[in-house]
Coordinates of C-alpha atoms in Angstrom, one line a residue:
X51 CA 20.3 28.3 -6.4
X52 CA 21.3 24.8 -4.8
X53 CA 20.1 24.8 -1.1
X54 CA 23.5 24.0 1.4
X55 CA 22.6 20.2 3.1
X56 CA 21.3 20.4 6.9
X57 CA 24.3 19.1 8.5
X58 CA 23.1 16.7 12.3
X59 CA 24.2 19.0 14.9
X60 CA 27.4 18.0 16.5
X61 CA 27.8 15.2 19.0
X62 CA 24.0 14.1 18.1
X63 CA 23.9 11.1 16.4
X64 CA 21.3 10.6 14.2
X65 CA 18.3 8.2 15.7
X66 CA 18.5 4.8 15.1
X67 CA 15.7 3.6 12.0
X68 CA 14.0 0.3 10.9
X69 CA 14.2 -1.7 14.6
X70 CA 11.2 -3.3 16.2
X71 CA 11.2 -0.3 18.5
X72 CA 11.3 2.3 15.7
X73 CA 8.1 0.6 13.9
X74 CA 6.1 1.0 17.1
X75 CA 6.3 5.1 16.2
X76 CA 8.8 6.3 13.4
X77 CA 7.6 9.8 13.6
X78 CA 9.7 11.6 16.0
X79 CA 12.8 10.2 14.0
X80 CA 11.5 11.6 11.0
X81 CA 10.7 14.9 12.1
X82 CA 14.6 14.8 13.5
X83 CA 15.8 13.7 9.7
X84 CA 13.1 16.4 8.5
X85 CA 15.2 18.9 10.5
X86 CA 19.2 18.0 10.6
X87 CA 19.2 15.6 7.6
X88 CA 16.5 15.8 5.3
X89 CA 18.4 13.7 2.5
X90 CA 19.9 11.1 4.6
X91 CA 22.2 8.1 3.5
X92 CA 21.4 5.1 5.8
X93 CA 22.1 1.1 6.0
X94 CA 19.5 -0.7 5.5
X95 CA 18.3 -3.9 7.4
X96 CA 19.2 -5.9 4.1
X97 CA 22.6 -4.4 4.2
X98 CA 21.6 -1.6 1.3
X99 CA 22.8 1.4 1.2
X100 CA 20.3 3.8 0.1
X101 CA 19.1 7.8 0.6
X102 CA 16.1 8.5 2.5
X103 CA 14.1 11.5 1.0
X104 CA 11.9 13.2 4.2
X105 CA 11.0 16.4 3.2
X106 CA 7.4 16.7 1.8
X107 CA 8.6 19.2 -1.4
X108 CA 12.0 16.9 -1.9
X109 CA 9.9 14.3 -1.8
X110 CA 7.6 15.6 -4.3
X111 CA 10.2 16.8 -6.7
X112 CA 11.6 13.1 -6.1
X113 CA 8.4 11.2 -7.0
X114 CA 8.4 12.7 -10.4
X115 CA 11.5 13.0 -11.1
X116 CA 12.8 10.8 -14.5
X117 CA 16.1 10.6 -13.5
X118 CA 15.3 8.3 -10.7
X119 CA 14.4 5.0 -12.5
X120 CA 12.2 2.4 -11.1
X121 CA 14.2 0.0 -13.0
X122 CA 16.9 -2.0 -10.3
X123 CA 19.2 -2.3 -13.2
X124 CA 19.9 1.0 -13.2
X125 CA 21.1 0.2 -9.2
X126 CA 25.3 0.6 -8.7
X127 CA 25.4 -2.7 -6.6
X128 CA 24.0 -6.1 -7.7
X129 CA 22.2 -6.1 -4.6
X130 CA 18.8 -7.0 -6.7
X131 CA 20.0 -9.9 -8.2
X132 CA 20.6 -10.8 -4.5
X133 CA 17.2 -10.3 -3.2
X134 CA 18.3 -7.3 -1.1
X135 CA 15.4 -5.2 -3.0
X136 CA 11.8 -5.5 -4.6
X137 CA 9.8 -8.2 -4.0
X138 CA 11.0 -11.2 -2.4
X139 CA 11.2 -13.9 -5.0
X140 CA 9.8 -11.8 -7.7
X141 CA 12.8 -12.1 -9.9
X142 CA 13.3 -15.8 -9.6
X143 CA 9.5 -16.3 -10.4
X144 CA 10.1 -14.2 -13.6
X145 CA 7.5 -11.7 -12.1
X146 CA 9.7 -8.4 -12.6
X147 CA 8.2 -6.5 -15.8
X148 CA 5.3 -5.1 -13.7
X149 CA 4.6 -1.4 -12.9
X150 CA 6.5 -1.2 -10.2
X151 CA 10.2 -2.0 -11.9
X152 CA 10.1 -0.5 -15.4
X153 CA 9.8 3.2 -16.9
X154 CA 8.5 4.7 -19.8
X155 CA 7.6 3.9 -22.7
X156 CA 7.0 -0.1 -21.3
X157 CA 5.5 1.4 -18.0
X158 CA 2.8 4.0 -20.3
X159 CA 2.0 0.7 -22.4
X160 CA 1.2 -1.4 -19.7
X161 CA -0.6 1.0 -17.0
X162 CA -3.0 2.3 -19.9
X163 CA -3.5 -1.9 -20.5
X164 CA -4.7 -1.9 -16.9
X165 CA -5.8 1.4 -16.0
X166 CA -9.4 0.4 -17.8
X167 CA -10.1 -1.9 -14.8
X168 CA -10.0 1.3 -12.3
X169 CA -11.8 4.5 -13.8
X170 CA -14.6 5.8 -11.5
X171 CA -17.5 4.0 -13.7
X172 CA -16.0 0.7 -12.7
X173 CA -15.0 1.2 -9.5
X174 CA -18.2 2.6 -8.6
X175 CA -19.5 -0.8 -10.1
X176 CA -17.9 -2.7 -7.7
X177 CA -19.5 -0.8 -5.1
X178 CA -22.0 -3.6 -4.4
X179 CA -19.7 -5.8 -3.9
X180 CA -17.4 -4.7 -1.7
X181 CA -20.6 -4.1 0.7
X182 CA -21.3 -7.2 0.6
X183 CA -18.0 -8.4 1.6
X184 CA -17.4 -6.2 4.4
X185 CA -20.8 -7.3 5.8
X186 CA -20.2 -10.8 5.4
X187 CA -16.9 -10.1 7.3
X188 CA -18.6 -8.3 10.4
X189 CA -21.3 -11.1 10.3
X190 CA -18.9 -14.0 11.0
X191 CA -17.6 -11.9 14.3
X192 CA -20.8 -9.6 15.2
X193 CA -22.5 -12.4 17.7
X194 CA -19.0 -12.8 19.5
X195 CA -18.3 -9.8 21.3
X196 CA -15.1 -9.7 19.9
X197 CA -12.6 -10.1 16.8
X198 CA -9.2 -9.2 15.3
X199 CA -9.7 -6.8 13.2
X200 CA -7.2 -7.3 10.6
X201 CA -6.9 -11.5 10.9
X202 CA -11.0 -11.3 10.4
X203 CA -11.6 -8.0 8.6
X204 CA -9.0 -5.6 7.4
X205 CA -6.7 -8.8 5.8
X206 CA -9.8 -10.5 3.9
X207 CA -11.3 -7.6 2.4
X208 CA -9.2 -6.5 -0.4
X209 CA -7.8 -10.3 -0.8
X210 CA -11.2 -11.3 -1.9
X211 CA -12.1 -7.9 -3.7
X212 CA -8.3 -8.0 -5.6
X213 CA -9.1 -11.5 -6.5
X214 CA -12.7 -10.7 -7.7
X215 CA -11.4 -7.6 -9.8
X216 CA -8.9 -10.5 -11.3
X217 CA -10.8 -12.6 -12.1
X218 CA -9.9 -15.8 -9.5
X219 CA -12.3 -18.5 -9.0
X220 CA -13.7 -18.4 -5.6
X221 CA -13.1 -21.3 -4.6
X222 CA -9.3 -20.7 -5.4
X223 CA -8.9 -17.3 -3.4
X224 CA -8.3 -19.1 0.2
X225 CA -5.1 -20.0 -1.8
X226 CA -4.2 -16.4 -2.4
X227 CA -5.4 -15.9 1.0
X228 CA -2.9 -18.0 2.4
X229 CA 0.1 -16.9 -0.4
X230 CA -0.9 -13.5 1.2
X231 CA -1.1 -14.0 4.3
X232 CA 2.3 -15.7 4.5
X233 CA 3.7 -12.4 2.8
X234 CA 2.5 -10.1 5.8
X235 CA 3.4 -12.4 8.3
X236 CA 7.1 -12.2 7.0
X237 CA 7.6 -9.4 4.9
X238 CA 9.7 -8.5 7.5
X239 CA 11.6 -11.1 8.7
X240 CA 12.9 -14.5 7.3
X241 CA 12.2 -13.9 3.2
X242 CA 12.2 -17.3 2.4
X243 CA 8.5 -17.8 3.3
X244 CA 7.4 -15.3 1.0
X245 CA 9.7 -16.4 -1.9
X246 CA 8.1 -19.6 -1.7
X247 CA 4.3 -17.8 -1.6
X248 CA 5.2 -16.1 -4.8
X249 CA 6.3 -19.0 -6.6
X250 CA 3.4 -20.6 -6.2
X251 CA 1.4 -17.6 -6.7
X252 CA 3.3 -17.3 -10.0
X253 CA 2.4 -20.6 -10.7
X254 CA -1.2 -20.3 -10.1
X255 CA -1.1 -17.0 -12.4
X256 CA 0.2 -18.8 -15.7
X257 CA -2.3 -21.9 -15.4
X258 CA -5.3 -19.3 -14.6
X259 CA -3.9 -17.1 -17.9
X260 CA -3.8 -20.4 -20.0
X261 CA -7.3 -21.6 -19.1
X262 CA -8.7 -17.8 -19.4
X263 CA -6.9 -17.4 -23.2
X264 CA -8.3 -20.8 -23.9
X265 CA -11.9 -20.2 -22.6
X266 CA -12.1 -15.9 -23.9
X267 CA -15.0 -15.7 -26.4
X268 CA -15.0 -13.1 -28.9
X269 CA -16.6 -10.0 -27.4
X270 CA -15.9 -9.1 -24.0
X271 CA -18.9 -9.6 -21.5
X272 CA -20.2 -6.7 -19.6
X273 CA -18.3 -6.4 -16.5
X274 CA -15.4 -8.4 -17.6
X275 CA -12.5 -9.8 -15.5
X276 CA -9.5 -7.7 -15.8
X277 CA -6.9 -11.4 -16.4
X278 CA -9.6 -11.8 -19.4
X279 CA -9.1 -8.2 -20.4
X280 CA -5.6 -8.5 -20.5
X281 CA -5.1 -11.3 -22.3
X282 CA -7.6 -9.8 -24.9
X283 CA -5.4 -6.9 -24.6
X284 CA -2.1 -8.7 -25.6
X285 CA -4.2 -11.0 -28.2
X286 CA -5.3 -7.7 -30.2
X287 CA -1.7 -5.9 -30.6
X288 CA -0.8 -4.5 -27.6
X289 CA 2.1 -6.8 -27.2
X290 CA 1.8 -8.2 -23.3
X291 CA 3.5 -11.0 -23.3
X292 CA 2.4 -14.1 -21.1
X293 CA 5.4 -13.0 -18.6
X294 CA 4.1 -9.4 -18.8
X295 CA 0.3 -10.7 -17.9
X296 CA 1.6 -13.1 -15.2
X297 CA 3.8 -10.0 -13.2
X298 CA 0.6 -7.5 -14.0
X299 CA -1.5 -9.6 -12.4
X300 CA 0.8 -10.2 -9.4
X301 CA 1.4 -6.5 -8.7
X302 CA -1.9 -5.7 -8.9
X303 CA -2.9 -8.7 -6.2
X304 CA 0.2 -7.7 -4.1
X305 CA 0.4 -3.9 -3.7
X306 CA -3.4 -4.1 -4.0
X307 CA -4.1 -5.7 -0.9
X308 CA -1.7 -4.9 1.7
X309 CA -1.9 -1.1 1.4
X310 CA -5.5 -1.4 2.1
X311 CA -5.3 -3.9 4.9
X312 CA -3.0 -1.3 6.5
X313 CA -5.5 1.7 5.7
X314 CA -8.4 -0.2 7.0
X315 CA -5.9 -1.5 10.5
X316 CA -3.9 2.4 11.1
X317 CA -7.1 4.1 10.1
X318 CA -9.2 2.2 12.7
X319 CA -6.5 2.1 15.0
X320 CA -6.5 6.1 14.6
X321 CA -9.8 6.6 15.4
X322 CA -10.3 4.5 18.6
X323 CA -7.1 6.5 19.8
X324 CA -9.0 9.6 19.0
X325 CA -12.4 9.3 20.1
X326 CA -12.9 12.9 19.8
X327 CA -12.7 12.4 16.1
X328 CA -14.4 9.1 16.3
X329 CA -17.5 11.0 17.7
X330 CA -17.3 13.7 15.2
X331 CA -17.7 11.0 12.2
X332 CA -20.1 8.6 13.7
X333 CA -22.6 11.8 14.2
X334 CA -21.7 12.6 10.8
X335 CA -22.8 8.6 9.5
X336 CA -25.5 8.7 11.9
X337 CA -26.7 12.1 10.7
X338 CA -26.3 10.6 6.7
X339 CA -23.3 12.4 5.7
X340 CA -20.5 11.4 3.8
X341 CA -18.4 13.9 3.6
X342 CA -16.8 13.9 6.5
X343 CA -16.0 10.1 5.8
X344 CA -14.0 11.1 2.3
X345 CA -12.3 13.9 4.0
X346 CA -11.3 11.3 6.7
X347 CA -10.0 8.6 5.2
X348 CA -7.7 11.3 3.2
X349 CA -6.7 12.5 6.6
X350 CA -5.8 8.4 7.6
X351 CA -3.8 8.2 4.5
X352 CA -1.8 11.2 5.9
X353 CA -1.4 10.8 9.5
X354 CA -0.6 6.9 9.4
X355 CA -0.9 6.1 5.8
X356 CA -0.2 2.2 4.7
X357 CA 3.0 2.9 2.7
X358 CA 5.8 4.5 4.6
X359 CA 8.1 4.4 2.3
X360 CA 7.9 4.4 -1.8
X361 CA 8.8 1.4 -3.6
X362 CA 12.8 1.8 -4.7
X363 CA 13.9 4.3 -7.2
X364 CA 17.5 4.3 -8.6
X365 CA 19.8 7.5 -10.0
X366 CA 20.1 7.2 -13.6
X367 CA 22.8 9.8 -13.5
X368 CA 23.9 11.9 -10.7
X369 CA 21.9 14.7 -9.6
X370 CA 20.7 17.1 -6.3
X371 CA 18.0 16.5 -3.7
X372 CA 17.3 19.3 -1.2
X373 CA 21.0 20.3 -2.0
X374 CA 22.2 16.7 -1.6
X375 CA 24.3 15.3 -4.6
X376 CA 23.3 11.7 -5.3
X377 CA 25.7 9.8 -7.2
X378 CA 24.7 7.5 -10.5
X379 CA 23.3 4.3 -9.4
X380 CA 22.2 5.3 -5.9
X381 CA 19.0 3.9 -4.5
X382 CA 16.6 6.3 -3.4
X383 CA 13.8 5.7 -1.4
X384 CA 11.0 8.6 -0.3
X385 CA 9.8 8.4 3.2
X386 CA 6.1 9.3 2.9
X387 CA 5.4 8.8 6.3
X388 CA 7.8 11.8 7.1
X389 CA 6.8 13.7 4.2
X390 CA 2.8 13.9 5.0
X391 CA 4.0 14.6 8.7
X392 CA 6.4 18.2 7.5
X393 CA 5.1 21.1 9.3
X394 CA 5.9 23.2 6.0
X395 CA 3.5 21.7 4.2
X396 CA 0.8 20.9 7.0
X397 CA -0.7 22.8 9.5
X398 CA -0.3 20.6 13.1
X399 CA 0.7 18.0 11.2
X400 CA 1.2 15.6 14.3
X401 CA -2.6 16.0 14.9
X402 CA -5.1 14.3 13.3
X403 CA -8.1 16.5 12.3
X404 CA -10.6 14.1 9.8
X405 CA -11.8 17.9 8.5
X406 CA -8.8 18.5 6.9
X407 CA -9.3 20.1 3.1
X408 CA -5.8 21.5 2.3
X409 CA -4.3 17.9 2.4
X410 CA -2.4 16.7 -0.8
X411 CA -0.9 13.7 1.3
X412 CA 1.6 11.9 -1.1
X413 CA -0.5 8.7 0.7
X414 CA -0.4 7.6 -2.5
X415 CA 2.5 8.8 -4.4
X416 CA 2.5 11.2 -7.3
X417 CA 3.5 11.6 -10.8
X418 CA 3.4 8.8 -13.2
X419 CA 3.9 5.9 -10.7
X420 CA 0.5 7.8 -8.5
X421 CA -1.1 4.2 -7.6
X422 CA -2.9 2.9 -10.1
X423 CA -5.8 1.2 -7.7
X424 CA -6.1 4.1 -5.1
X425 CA -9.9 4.7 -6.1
X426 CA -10.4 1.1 -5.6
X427 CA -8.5 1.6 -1.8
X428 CA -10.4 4.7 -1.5
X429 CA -14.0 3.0 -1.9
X430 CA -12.5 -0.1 0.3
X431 CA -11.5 2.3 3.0
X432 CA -14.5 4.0 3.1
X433 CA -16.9 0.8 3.2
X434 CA -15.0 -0.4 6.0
X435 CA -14.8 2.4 8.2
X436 CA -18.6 3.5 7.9
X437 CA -20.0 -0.4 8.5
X438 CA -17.6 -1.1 11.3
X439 CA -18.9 2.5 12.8
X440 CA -22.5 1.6 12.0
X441 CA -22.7 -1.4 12.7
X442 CA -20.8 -2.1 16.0
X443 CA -21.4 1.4 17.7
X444 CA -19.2 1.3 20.8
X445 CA -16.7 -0.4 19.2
X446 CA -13.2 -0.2 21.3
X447 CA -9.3 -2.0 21.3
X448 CA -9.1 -5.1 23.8
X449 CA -6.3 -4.1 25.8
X450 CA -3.8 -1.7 25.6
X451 CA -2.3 -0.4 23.1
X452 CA 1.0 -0.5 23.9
X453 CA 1.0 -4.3 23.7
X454 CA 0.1 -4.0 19.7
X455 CA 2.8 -4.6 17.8
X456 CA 3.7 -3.4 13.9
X457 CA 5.0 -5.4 11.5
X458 CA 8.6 -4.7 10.6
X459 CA 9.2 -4.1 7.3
X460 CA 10.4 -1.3 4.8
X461 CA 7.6 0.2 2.4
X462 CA 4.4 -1.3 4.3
X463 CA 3.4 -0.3 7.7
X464 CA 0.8 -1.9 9.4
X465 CA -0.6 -3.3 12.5
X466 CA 0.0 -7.5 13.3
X467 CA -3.4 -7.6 15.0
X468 CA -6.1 -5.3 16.2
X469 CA -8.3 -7.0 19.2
X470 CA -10.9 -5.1 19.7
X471 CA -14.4 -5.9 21.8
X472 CA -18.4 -4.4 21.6
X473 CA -21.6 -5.0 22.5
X474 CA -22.3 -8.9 20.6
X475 CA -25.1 -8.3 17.9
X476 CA -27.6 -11.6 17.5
X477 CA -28.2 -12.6 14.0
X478 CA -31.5 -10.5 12.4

């Protein structure tokens, strides 16, 4: 039975999405697309036209659904080819044949390639080492009193963890730092900046590939780099091509770094704007608990997660969402934000409860495209969170909060700084 669409109610006009007053807090117009037009077609900033998906079981259906390709030439308008979706600059950097853009059977090759980097044994090996970058971090800003937590904390983290899962030199990763950092600062406005960031990036990627293929020894070493691990890959049969390497490696860098920049900046942010909550999970630390910590950072991921909306989709032939036909060609984009936020799925869903068990948050998507690095994200998260807590007690923002301001943008959501002050800790 095909459900009849929600039509607005008459004379209301449906809120306006995507300004610089709408990042501040999308939620209430989501809950009013959730309600009056769950399937909604909308003009995008870029000029776009695409469906938003808010429903948490549309969404669902949506996220797995192989009729929606990840594959922009499957999109009606040359808009792509424009630069009016994906990745700035990804296509004219020859960076497209990653995870993100292609289906099956390319996208099953290439994610088993890479899933080896990210099963639980080696995440959990990299354990160490994300430690000791996070207190590294919190060292270089303990003594002051003071910090930005995502300029100093949240933003460095996963650059240098990404880049030491990769396989980068360290003395190259400022230079992904600043490649980076120039894609947050505009991911939302001018996209030249960021076209520019990936070239060179690209660049970077296919000398670092050369010299790695060039310097691979016969048997892998224990702990290997996961560039060295692909290009083994693509040297023993599995076909990766150097383009293929080059856009795998990108992908990985780029959605692996901002989603948990934005987990470690909402999820703090969430937590000194609930100091109820707070409380609860620095008792918990302090009492040597953890589980409240896991459970938490799965309720972050829900109630502000770092991806508000999933990365395009396109109708390969026409078809029905929520009872809403969707032509061939159409993009579609799923609004997690709204999804984790439907009160038919979650109890109080505006509130955030770090106890939470029922919570299948689609945080992280689902179905074949479910992100590849979320353990890694998970294990950042958590490392974060429970050192900041530790370590700098009374931690608190600087300010008010409604001077913070979000970074516009369409998938990503994230705070563009977090001042916060505490008590200065002197050196041990």
């Amino acid at each position: 039975m095909t459900e009849t669409p929600v039509e607005p109610p008459a004379g209301e006009p449906a809120p306006e999405l995507f300004t610089w007053e709408f990042a501040t807090d999308p939620y209430l117009a989501y809950a009013w697309l959730r309600e009056h037009a769950p399937v909604h077609r909308t003009k995008l900033p870029s000029g776009v036209d695409a469906w938003l998906v808010t429903r948490y079981a549309d969404a669902k259906q949506a996220l797995a659904d192989a009729r929606l390709s990840k594959n922009p030439a499957h999109h009606a308008e040359p808009a792509h080819a424009k630069g009016k979706t994906g990745i700035p600059g990804e296509r004219k950097a020859e960076l497209m044949t990653h995870l993100l853009n292609i289906d099956p059977p390319d996208h099953t090759r290439l994610r088993r390639l890479v899933s080896k980097a990210f099963t639980p044994r080696r995440v959990a090996e990299f354990a160490p080492r994300v430690q000791e970058l996070t207190d590294r971090l919190i060292d270089g800003f303990a003594e002051k009193g003071e910090a930005d937590l995502i300029h100093e904390f949240a933003f460095p983290l996963p650059i240098h963890a990404i880049c030491d899962l990769l396989g980068v030199p360290r003395e190259d990763q400022d230079d992904f730092r600043d490649w980076a950092g120039m894609m947050i600062r505009h991911g939302g406005g001018p996209r030249g900046g960021v076209a520019r960031s990936v070239k060179k990036m690209r660049g970077y990627l296919a000398e670092l590939i050369h010299r790695k293929r060039e310097e691979l020894t016969d048997r892998p070493a224990p702990g290997e780099d996961l560039i060295s691990g692909l290009i083994r890959s693509s040297d023993h049969g599995e076909h990766l091509t150097e383009n293929e390497a080059a856009a795998m490696a990108f992908i990985l860098l780029f959605a692996g770094f901002e989603t948990t920049v934005n987990l470690i900046g909402n999820g703090t942010y969430a937590l000194l704007t609930h100091p109820e909550q707070r409380r609860r999970l620095q008792g918990s630390l302090a009492a040597g608990h953890t589980d409240l910590l896991e459970t938490g950072v799965e309720e972050l991921l829900r109630y502000d997660g770092p991806v508000e909306l999933a990365t395009w989709r396109f109708a390969t032939e026409r078809l029905s969402i929520g009872g809403q036909d969707i032509a061939t060609g159409d993009p579609v984009l799923v609004v997690l934000a709204a999804a984790d936020r439907d009160p038919e799925r979650f109890t109080e869903p505006d509130t955030l409860d770090l106890s939470r068990r029922d919570n299948q948050h689609l945080g992280y998507g689902h179905g074949i495209h479910y992100c590849l690095g979320a353990p890694l994200a998970r294990l950042e998260g958590q490392t974060a969170l429970n050192t900041l807590l530790t370590r700098l007690p009374d931690l608190q923002l600087a300010g008010d909060s409604a001077d913070l301001r979000w970074r516009g943008g369409l998938i990503m959501r994230g705070l563009r700084t977090l001042p916060v002050e505490f008590t200065p800790v002197a050196k041990s």
